[in-house]
Structures are given as structure tokens and as C-alpha cells.
Coordinates of N, CA and C in Angstrom, one line a residue:
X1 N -196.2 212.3 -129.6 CA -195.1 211.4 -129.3 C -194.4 211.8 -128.0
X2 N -194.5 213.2 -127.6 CA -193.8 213.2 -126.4 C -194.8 213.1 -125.2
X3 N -196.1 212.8 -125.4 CA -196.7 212.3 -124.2 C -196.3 211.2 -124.0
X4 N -196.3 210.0 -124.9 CA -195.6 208.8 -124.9 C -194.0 208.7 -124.7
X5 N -193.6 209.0 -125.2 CA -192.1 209.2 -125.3 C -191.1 210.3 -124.4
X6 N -192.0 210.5 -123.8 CA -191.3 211.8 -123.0 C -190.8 211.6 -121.5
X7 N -190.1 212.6 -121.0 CA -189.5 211.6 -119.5 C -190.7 211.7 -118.7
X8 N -190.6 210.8 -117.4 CA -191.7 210.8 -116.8 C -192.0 211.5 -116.0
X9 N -193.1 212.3 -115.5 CA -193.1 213.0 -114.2 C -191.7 212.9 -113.0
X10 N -191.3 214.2 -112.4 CA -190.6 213.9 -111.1 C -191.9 214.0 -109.8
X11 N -191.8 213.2 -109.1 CA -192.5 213.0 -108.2 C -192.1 213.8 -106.6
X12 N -192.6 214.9 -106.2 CA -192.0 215.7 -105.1 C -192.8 214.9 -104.1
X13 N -192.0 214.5 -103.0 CA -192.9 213.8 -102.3 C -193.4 214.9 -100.6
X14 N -194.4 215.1 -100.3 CA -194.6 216.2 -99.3 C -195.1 215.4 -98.2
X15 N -193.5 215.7 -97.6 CA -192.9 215.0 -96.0 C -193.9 215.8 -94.6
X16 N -194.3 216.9 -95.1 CA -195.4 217.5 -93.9 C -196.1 216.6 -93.4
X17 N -197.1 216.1 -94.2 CA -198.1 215.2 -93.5 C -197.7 214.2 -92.4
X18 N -197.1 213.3 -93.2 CA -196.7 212.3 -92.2 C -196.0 213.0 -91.4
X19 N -195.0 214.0 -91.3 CA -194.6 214.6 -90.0 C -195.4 215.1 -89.2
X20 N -196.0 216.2 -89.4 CA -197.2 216.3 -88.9 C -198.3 215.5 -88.1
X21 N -198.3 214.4 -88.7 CA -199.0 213.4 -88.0 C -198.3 212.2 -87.1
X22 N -197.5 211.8 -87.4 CA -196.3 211.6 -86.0 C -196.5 212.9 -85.1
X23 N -196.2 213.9 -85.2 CA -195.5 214.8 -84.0 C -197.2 215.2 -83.5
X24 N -197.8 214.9 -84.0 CA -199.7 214.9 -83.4 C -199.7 213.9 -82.8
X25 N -199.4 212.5 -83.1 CA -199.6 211.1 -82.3 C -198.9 211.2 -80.9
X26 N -197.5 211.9 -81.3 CA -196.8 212.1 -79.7 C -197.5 212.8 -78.8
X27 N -197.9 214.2 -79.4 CA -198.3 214.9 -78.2 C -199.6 214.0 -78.0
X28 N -200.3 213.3 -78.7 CA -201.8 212.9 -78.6 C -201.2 211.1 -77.0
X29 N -200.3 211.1 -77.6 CA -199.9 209.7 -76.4 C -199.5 210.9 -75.3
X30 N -198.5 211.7 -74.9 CA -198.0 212.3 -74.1 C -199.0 213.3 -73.0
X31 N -200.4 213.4 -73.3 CA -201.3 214.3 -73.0 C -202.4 213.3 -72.2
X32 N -202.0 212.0 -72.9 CA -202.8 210.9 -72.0 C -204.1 210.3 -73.0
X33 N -204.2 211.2 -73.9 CA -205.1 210.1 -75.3 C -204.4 209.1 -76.5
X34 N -204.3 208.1 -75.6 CA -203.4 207.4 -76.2 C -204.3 206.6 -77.5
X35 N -205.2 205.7 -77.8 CA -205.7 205.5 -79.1 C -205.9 206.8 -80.3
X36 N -206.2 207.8 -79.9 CA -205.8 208.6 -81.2 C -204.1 209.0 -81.1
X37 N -203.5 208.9 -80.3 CA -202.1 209.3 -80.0 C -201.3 207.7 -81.1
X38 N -202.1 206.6 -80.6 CA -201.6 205.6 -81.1 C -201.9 205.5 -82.8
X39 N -202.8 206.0 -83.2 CA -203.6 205.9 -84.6 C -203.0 206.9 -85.6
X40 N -202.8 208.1 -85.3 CA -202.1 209.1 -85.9 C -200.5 208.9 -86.1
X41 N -199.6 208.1 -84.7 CA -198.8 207.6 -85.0 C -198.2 206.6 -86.2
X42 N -199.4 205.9 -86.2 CA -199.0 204.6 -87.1 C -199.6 204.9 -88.2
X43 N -200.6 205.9 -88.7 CA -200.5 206.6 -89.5 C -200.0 207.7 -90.3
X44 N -199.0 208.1 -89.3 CA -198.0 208.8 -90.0 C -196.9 208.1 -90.6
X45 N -196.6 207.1 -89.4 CA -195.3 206.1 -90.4 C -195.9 205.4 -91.7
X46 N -197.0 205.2 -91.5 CA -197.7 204.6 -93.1 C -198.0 205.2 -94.3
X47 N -197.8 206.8 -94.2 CA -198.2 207.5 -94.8 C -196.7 208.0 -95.2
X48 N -195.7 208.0 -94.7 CA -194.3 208.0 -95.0 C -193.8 207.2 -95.3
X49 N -194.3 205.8 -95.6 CA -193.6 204.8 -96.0 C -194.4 204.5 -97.2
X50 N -195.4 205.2 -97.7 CA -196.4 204.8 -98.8 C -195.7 206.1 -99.9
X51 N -195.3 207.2 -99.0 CA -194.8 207.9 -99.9 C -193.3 207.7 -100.3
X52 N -192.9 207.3 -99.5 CA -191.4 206.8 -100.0 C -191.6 205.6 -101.1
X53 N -192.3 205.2 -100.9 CA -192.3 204.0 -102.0 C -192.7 205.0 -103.4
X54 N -193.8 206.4 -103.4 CA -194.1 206.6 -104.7 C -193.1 207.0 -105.1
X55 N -192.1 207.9 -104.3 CA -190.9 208.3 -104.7 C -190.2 207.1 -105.6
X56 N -189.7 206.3 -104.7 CA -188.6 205.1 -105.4 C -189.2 205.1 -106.4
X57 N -190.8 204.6 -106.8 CA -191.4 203.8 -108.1 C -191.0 205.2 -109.1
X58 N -191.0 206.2 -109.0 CA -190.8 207.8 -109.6 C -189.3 207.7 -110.0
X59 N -188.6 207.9 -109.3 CA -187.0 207.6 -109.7 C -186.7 206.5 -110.4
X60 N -187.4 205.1 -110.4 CA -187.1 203.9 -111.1 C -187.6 204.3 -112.6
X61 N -188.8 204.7 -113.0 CA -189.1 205.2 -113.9 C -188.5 206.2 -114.7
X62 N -188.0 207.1 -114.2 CA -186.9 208.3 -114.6 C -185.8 207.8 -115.0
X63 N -185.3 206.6 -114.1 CA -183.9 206.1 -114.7 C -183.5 205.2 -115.5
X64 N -185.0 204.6 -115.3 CA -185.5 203.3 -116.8 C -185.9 204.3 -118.2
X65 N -186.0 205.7 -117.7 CA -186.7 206.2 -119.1 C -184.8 207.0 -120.3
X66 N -184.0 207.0 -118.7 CA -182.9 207.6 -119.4 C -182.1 206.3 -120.0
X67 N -182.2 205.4 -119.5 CA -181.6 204.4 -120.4 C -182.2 203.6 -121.7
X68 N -184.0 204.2 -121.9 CA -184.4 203.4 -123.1 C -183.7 204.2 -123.8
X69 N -183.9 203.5 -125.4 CA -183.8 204.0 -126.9 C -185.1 203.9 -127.6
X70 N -185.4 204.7 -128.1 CA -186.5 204.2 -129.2 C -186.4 204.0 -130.6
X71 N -186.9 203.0 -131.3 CA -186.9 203.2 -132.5 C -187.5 203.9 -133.4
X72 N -187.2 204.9 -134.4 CA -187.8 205.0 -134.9 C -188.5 204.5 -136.6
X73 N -188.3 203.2 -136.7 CA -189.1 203.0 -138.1 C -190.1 202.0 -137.1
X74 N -190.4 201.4 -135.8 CA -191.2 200.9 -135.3 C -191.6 201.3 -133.9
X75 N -193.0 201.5 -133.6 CA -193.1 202.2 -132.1 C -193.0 201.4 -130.9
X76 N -191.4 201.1 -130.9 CA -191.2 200.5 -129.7 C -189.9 201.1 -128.5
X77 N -189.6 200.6 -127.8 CA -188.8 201.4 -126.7 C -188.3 200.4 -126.6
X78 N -186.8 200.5 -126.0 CA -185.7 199.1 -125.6 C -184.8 199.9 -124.5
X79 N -185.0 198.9 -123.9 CA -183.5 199.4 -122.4 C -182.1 199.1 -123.2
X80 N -181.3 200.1 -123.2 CA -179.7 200.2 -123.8 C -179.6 198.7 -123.6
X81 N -179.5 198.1 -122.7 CA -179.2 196.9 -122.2 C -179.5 195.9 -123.3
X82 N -180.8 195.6 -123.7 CA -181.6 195.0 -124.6 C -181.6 195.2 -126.0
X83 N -181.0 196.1 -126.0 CA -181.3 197.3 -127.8 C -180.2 196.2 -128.7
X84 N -180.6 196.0 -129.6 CA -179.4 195.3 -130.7 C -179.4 196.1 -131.7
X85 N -178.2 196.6 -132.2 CA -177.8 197.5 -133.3 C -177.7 196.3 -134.7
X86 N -178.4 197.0 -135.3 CA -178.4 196.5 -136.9 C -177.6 197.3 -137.9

């Protein structure tokens, strides 16, 4: 039950890369090779913006998991929101 029912992973998200790969695209434009300067650029912002998204989707799930309830005489889950008390 607590694989199912349990909170969900926290998601650390590791900002190196995409930093790393920006601050490579600059020097890579700034040195005069600008298509890999350009490519590593826009690969870093994409790669920072794909991780920011896992993040958010990570947090949404963590804060959807602190507001379910579950029942226990049926295996179902309900958002507080939703839950009807009998």
C-alpha cells in the first residue's frame, strides 16, 4: 500500500548542466564558433526549461498527494475538495 499510497518522489532538479551548457555556448559564440556556440546555447535553455517543467509536474504531485484522502473500505483516493463525508 505504500508504494501506491505513499507520497511521491521529491524531484531535485540538477541546474549544472544546463548551466554548464549556456556558459559553453557563450564562450563557444565569443571565441568565434558560433553554430556550436549557438547550439549548446539553445540547448541549455531547453534543457532548463524541460527541467523546470519536471520540477513543477514533481511539486504538483506532492501537493495533490497532501490533499488526497483515502478510503479505506474501497481502494480509492479523493482530493479533500471532492471527498464527501458519510
Amino acid at each position: 500500500m505504500r508504494g501506491k499510497y505513499g507520497q511521491p518522489p521529491e524531484y531535485v532538479a540538477q541546474w549544472l548542466l544546463p548551466i554548464g551548457a549556456v556558459a559553453a555556448g557563450v564562450l563557444l559564440l565569443v571565441s568565434g564558433a558560433v553554430g556550436g556556440g549557438v547550439l549548446l546555447l539553445v540547448g541549455g535553455v531547453g534543457l532548463g526549461f524541460w527541467f523546470s517543467r519536471l520540477t513543477a509536474a514533481a511539486e504538483e504531485a506532492r501537493e495533490r498527494w497532501a490533499r488526497s484522502l483515502y478510503c479505506r473500505q474501497c481502494p480509492a483516493t479523493f482530493l479533500r475538495e471532492d471527498a464527501v463525508t458519510v
